[in-house]
Short mmCIF file of C-alpha atoms in Angstrom, two decimals:
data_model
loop_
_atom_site.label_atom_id
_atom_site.label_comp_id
_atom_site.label_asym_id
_atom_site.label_seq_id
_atom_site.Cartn_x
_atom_site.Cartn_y
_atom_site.Cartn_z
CA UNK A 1 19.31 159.87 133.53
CA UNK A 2 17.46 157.37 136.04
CA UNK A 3 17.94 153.78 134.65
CA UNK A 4 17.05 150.98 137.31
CA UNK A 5 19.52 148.04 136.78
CA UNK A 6 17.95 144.73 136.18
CA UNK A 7 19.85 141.79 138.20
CA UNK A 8 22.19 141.07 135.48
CA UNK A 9 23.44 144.73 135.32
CA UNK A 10 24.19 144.32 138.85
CA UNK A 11 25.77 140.84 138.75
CA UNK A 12 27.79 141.80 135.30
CA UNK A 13 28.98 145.21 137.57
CA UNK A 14 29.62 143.89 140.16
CA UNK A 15 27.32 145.14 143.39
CA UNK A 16 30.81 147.04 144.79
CA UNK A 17 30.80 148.58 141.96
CA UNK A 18 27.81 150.23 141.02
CA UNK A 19 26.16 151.11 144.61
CA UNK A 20 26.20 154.66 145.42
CA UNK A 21 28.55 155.24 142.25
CA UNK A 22 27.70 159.03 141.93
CA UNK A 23 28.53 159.55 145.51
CA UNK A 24 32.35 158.41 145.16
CA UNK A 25 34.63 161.05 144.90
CA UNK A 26 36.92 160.25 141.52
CA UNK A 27 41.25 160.87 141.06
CA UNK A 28 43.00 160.83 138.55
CA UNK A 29 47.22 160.36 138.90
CA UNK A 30 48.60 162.34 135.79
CA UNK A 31 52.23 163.07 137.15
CA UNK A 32 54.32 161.67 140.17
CA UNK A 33 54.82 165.60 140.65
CA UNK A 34 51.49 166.97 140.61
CA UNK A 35 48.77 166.31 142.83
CA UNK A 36 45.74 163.65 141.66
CA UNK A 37 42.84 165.97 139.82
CA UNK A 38 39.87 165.26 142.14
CA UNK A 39 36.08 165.82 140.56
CA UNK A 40 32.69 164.49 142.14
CA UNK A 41 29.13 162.84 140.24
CA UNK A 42 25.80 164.38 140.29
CA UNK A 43 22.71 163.75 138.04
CA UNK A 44 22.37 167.58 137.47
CA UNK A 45 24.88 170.04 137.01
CA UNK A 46 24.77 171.94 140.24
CA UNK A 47 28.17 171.15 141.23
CA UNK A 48 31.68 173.81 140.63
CA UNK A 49 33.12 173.73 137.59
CA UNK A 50 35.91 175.81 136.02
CA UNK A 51 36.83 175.23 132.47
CA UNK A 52 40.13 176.97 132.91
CA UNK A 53 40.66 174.14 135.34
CA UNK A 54 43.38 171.54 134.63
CA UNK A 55 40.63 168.75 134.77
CA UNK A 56 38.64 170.18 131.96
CA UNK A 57 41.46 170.96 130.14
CA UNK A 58 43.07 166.94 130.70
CA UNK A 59 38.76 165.73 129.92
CA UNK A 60 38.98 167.71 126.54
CA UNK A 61 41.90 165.89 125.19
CA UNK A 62 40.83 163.43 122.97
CA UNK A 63 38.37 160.92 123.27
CA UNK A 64 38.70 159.77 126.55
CA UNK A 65 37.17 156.43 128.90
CA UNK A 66 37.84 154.75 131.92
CA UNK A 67 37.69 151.18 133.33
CA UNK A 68 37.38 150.58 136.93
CA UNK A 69 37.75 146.81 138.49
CA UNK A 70 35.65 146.26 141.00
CA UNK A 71 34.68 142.58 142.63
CA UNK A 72 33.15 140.75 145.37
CA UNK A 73 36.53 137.99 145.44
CA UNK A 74 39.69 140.32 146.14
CA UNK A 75 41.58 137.76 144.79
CA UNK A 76 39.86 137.72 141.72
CA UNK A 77 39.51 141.60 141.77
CA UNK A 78 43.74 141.69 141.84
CA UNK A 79 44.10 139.31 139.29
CA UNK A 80 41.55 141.16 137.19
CA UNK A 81 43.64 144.59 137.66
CA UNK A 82 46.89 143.20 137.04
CA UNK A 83 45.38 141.38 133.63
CA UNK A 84 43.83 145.12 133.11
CA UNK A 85 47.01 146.94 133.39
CA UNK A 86 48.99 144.80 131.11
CA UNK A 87 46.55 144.64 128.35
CA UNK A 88 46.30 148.46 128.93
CA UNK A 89 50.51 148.75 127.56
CA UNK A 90 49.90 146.67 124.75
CA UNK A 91 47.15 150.01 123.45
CA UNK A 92 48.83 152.35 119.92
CA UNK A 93 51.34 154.82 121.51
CA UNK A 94 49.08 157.90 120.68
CA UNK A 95 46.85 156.28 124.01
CA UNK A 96 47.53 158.12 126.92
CA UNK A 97 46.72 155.66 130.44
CA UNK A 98 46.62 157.22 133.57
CA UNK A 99 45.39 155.67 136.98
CA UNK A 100 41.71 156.57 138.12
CA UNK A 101 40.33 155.27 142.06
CA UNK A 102 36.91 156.20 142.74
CA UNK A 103 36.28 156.28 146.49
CA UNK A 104 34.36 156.94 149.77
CA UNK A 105 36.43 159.75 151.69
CA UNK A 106 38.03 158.73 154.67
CA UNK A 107 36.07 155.42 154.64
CA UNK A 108 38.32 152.43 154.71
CA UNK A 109 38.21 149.74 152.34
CA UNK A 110 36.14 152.40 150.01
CA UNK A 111 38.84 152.40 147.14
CA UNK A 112 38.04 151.04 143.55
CA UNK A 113 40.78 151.06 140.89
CA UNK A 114 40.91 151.56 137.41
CA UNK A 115 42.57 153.42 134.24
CA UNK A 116 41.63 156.57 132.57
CA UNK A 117 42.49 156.35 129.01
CA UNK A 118 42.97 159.14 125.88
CA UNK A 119 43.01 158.58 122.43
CA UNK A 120 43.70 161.74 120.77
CA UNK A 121 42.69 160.63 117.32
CA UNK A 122 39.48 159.49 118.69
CA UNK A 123 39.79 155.88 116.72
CA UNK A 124 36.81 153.47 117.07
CA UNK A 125 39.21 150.48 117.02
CA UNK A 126 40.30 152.14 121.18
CA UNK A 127 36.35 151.64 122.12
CA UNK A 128 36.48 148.49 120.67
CA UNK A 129 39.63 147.60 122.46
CA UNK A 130 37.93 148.55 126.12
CA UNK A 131 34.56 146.76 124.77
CA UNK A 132 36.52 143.38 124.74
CA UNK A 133 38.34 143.91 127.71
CA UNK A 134 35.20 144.69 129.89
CA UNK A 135 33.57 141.49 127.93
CA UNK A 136 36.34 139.47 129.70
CA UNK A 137 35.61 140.24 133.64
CA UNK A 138 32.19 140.97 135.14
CA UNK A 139 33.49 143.25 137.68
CA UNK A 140 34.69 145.89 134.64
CA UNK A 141 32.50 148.85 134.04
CA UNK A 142 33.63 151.06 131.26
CA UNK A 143 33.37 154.49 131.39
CA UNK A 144 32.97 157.57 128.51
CA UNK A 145 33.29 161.66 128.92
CA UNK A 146 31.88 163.97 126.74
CA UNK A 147 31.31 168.13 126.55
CA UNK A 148 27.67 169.03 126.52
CA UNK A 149 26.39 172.53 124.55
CA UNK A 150 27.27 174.49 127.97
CA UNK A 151 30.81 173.53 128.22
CA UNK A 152 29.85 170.70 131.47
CA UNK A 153 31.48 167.29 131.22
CA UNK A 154 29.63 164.24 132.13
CA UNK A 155 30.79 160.70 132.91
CA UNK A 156 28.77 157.90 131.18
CA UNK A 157 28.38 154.14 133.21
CA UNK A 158 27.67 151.55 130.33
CA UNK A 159 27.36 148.14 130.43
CA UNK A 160 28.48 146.32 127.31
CA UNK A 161 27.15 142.77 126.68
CA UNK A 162 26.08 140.88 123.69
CA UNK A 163 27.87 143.71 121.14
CA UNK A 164 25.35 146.18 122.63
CA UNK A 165 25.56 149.03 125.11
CA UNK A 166 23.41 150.45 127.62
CA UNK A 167 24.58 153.71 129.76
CA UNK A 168 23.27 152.64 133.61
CA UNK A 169 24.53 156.29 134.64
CA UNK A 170 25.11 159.70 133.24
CA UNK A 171 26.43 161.94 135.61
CA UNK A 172 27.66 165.73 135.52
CA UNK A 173 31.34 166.05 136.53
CA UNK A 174 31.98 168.93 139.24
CA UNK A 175 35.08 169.65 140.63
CA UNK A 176 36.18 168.06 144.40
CA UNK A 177 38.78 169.05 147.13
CA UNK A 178 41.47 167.24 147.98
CA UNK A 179 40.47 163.77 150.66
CA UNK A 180 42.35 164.30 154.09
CA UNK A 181 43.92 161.05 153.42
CA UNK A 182 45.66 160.42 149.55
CA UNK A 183 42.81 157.81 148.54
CA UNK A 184 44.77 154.77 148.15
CA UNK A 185 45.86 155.05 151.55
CA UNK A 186 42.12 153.29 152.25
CA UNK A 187 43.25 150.32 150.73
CA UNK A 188 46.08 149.94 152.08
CA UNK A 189 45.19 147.65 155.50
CA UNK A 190 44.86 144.03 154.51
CA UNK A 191 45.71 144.82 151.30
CA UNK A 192 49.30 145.40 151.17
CA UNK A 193 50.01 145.85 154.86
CA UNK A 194 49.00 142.65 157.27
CA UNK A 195 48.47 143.69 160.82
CA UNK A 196 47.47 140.36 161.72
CA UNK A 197 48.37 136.90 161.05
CA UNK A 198 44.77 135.85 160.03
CA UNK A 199 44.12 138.13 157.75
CA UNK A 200 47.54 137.48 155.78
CA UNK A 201 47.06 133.77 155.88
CA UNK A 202 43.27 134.30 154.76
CA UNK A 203 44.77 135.67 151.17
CA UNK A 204 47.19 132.71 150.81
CA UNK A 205 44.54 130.37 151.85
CA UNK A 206 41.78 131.86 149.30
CA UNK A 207 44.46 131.89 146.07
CA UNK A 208 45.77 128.16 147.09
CA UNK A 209 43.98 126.50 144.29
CA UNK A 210 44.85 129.28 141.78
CA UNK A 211 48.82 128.95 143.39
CA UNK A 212 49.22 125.57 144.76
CA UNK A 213 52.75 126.77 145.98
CA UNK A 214 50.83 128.76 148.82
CA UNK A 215 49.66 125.81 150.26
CA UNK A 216 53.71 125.02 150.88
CA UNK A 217 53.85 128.49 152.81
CA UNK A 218 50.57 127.64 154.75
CA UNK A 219 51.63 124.68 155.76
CA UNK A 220 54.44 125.69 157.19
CA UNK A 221 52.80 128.50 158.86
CA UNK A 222 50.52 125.78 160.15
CA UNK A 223 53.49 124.38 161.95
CA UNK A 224 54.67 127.45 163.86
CA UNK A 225 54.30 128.00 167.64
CA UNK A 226 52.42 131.82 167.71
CA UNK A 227 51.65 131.11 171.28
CA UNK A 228 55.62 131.79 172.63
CA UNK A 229 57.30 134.81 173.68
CA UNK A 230 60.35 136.13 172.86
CA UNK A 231 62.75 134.99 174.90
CA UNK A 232 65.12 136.93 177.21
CA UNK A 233 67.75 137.55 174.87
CA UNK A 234 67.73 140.90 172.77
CA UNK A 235 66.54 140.78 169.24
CA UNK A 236 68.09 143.54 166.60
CA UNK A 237 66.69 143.88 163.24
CA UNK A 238 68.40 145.62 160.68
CA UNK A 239 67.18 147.62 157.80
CA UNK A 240 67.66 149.57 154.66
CA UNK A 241 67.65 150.17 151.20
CA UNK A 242 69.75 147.27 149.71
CA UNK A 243 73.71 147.82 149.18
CA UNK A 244 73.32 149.75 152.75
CA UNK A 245 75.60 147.08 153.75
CA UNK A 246 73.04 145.00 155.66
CA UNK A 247 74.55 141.76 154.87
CA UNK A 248 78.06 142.78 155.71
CA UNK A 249 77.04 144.40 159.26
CA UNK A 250 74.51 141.34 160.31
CA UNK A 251 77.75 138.99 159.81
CA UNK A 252 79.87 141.26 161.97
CA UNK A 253 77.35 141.35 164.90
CA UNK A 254 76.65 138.01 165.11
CA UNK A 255 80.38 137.32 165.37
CA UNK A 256 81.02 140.51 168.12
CA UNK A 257 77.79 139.18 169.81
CA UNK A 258 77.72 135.54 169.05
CA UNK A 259 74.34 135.72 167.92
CA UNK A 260 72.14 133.58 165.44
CA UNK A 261 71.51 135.62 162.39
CA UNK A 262 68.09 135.12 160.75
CA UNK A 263 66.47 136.66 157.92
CA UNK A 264 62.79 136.95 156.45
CA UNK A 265 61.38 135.38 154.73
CA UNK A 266 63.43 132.23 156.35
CA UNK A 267 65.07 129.87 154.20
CA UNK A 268 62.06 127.24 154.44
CA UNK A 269 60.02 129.79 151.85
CA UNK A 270 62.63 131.72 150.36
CA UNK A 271 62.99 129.83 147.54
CA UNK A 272 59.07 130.74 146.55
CA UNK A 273 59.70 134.09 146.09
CA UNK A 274 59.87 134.26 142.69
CA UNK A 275 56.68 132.55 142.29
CA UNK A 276 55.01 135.30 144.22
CA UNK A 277 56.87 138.26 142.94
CA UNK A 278 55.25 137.84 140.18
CA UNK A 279 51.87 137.66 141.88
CA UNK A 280 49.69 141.10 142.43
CA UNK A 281 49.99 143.06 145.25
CA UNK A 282 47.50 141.24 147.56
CA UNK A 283 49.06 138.15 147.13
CA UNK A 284 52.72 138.83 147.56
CA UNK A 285 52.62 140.86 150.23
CA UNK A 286 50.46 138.71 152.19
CA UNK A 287 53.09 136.03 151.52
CA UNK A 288 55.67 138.05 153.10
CA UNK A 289 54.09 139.13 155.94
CA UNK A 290 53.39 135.63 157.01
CA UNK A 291 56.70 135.35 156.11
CA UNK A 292 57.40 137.14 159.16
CA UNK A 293 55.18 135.24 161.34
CA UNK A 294 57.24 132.04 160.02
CA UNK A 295 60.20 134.10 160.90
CA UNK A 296 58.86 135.13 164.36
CA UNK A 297 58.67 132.17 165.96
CA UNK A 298 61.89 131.24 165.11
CA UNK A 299 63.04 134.45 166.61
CA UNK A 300 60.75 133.09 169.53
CA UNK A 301 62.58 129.89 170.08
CA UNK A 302 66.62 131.35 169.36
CA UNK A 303 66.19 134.14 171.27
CA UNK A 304 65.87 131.85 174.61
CA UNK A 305 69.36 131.02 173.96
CA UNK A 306 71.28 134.23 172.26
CA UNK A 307 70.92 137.42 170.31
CA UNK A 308 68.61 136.92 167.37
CA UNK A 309 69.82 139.39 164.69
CA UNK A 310 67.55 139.89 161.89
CA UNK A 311 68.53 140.60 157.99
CA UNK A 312 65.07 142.81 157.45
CA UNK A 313 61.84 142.08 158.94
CA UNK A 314 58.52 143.81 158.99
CA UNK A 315 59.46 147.07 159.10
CA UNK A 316 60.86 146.75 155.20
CA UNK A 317 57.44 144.53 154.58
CA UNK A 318 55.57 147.51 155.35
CA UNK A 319 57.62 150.49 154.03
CA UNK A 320 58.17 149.12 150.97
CA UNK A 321 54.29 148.61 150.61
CA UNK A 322 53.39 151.72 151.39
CA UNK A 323 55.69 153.15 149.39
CA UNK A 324 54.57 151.27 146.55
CA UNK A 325 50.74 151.63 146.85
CA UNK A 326 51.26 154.80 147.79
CA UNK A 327 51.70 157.01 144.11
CA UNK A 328 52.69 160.60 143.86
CA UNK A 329 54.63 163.06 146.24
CA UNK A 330 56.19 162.16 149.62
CA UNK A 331 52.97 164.10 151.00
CA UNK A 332 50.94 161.43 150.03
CA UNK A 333 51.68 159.04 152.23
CA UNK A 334 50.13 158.39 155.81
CA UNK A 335 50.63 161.14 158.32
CA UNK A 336 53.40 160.12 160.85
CA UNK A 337 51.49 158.18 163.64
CA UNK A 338 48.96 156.48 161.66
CA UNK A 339 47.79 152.79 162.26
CA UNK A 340 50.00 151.31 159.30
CA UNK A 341 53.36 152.48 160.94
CA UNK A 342 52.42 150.78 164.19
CA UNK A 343 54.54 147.15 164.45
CA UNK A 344 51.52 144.51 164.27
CA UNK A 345 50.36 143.32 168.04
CA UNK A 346 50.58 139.48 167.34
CA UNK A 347 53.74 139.40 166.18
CA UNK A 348 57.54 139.13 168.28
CA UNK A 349 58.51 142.35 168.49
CA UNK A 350 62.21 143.37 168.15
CA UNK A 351 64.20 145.57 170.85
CA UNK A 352 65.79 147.55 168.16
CA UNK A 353 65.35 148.08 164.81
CA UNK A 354 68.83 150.20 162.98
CA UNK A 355 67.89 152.06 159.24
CA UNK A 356 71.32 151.97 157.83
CA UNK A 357 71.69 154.98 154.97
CA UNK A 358 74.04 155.88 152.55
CA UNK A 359 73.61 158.55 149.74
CA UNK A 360 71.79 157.77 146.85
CA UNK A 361 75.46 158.10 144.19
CA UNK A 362 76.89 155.54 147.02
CA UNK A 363 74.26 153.03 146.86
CA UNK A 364 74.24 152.98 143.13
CA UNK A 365 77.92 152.31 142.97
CA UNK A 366 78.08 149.63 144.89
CA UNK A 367 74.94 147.68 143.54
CA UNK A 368 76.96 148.86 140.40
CA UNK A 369 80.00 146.96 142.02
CA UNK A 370 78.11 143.58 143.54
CA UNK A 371 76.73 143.28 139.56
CA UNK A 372 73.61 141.22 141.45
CA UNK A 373 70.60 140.55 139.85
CA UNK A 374 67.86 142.86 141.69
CA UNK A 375 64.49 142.57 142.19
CA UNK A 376 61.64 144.94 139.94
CA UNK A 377 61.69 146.85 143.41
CA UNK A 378 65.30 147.47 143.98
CA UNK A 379 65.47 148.41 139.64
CA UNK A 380 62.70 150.88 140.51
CA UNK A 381 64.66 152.48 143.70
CA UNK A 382 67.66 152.84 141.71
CA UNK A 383 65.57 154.47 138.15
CA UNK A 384 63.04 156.39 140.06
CA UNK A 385 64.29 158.98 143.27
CA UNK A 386 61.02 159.86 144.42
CA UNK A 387 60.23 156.19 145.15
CA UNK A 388 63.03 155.92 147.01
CA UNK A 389 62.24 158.64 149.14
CA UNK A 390 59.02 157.52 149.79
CA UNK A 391 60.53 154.44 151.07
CA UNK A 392 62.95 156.14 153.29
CA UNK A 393 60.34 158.67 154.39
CA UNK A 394 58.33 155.54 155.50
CA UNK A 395 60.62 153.98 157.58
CA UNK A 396 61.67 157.29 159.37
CA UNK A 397 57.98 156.95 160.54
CA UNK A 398 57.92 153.42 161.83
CA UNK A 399 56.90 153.40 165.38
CA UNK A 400 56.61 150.94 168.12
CA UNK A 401 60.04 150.27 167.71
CA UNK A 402 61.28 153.34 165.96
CA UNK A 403 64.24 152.88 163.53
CA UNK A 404 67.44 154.55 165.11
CA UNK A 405 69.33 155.88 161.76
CA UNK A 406 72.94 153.97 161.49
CA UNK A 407 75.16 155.78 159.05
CA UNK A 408 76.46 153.44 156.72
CA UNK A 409 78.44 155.32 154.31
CA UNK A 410 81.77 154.82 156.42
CA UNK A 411 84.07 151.99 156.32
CA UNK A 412 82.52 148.50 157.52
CA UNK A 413 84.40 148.73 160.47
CA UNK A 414 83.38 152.72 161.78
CA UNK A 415 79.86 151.60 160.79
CA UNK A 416 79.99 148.26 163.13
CA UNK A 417 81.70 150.34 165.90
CA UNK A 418 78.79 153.02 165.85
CA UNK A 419 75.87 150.08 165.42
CA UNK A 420 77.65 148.35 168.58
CA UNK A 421 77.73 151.31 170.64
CA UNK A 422 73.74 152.07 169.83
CA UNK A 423 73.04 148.22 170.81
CA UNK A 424 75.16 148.40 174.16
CA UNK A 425 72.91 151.98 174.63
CA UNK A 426 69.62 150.05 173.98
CA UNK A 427 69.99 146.72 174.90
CA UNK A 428 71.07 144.68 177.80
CA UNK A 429 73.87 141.95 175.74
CA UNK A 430 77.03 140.21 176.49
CA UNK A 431 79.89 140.75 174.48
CA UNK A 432 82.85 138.44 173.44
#
């Protein structure tokens, strides 16, 4: 169906939306365990199909829609998602939501995301439900599938404005090979990862009016030297999954080494991060990575006088990112080697970065022990295994420093003895 767009289709849509739509390649996440079901557009129905195929057999279930988010503010566009996904709970339990991205193979920045949703007893009052919800953003399209006499699915683009609809697109659904690259890994570079400091401040400094706390942490950033060097003392990070023991070994080495201990994000913006916890994706991770740059040149300035040792840095910034952006299997993730492991240029690189690890059962009784309050992340590590491994799996493949693996399972003593003897091995330090 060829249906040209007047200029309030396209504003209402959103133009990163709807140009070259039928040339995006769609997924949909159904299980953690299995991979994404990957299917292509075209205006005819030329393309494979397979109707013994696990896509036409999810397609046939119900009634079923999607919403994609799409904008030309990414701030806007994050809030949008996050407003999206919670209305998106709130549907009758016989609704089945699943995560959709449409994208651009191997094209960065190509990824649009969205929700595919069921309704087995094919209830008006669901339509009407995704009606309102695209009413409320201009960069929501909404999305319907249907079966055609031959058995071929098609995807229908409408616009929904005034109480009325009108379908922009109708395209035939054909069946598409699995992307190099897992598709939200094209999203993933100034997104949730910062490799530089401008483009994390950028995000703070475009959602300061909606967060007026972000002008505290860009202000402060503001105020940081990023034109010194790390000084000639040795800097060691530490990392790892929390109850590792990170906090118990960073107090015994900077008593054996007499070094400053820092942590990220410092003290001067720690106390904000419950304010941006709560924030999407975008916006609290680009408040911790310039946490890091905060951090960094105070590294900078101690390490011209002792051993810096830091309590996590951006090593955790990133895996735990990745990780978390990343859905599905371990497989998904980057490759080893790619750009997103590589420790950002402009920022004060460490001379050794130690993973401590302990088993899963161990971690779980000590958290069980400490009786701390954790974050949504650290509930999610403990509930779900495969996240975990992700997380681990991520920073195995850190590069640029590396993580050397510290085993932490052993008594606090054994476990400072071995980290010691890897720092005298790597570094050039002093002891007491």
């Amino acid at each position: 169906m060829n249906v040209r767009c007047s200029r309030e289709m396209a504003q209402s849509l959103g133009s990163a939306l709807y140009k070259e739509w039928a040339k995006r390649i769609f997924a949909i996440e159904c299980s953690n365990n299995l991979e994404p079901l990957y299917f292509a557009l075209s205006p005819t129905c030329e393309g494979p199909w397979d109707e013994n195929s696990r896509l036409h057999q999810l397609l046939t279930r119900g009634q079923t829609y999607s919403i994609c988010i799409a904008s030309e503010n990414r701030i806007q566009g994050a809030e949008s998602y996050a407003h999206l996904r919670d209305k998106l709970t709130r549907l009758p339990e016989r609704c089945r939501v699943m995560e959709l991205m449409a994208f651009s193979p191997n094209k960065q920045g190509s990824l649009i995301k969205g929700f595919l949703v069921q309704d087995d007893q094919n209830s008006k009052g669901t339509e009407r439900v995704l009606q309102d919800l695209v009413r409320e953003s201009g960069q929501t399209s909404l999305c319907s599938y249907t079966r055609d006499d031959g058995g071929r699915m098609w995807q229908r683009l409408r616009l929904v404005t005034d109480g009325q609809q009108r379908e922009i697109f109708s395209n035939c659904i054909s069946l598409a090979e699995r992307p190099e690259l897992h598709p939200s890994v094209l999203n993933i570079k100034n997104s949730v990862v910062f490799c530089k400091y401008e483009d994390a401040y950028a995000v703070l400094e475009e959602c300061a009016e909606l967060i007026p706390k972000a002008k505290d942490v860009l202000q402060l950033a503001d105020q940081c030297n990023r034109t010194s060097r790390k000084g000639p003392f040795p800097v060691i990070v530490i990392e790892g999954l929390d109850a590792t023991g990170k906090s118990t070994l960073t107090e015994s080495l900077r008593e054996s080494i007499q070094a400053t201990l820092l942590k990220s994000p410092p003290d001067s913006i720690g106390h904000l991060r419950k304010t941006f916890d709560a924030e999407p994706p975008l916006i609290r991770r680009a408040f911790y990575a310039l946490g890091n740059y905060i951090t960094a040149s105070i590294i900078a300035s101690e390490s011209e006088k002792t051993p810096v040792i830091v309590d996590r840095f951006w090593h955790s910034t990133a895996a735990y990112a990745i990780a978390t952006e990343v859905s599905g299997k371990v497989a998904n993730l980057p490759p080893p080697h790619h750009e997103l492991y590589q420790w950002p240029q402009d920022l004060v690189q460490a001379d050794l970065v130690l993973l401590l690890t302990v088993s899963a059962e161990e971690r779980v009784r000590r958290l069980e022990r400490r009786g701390e309050m954790r974050t949504k992340e650290e509930i999610e590590l403990e509930a779900n295994s495969l996240f975990r491994q992700k997380v681990e799996a991520t920073y195995r493949r850190m590069e640029n420093p590396a993580c050397v693996v510290v085993d932490a399972s052993a008594s606090k003593e054994e476990v400072l003895k071995n980290a010691l003897l890897v720092i005298e091995k790597c570094c050039v330090i002093e002891r007491t």
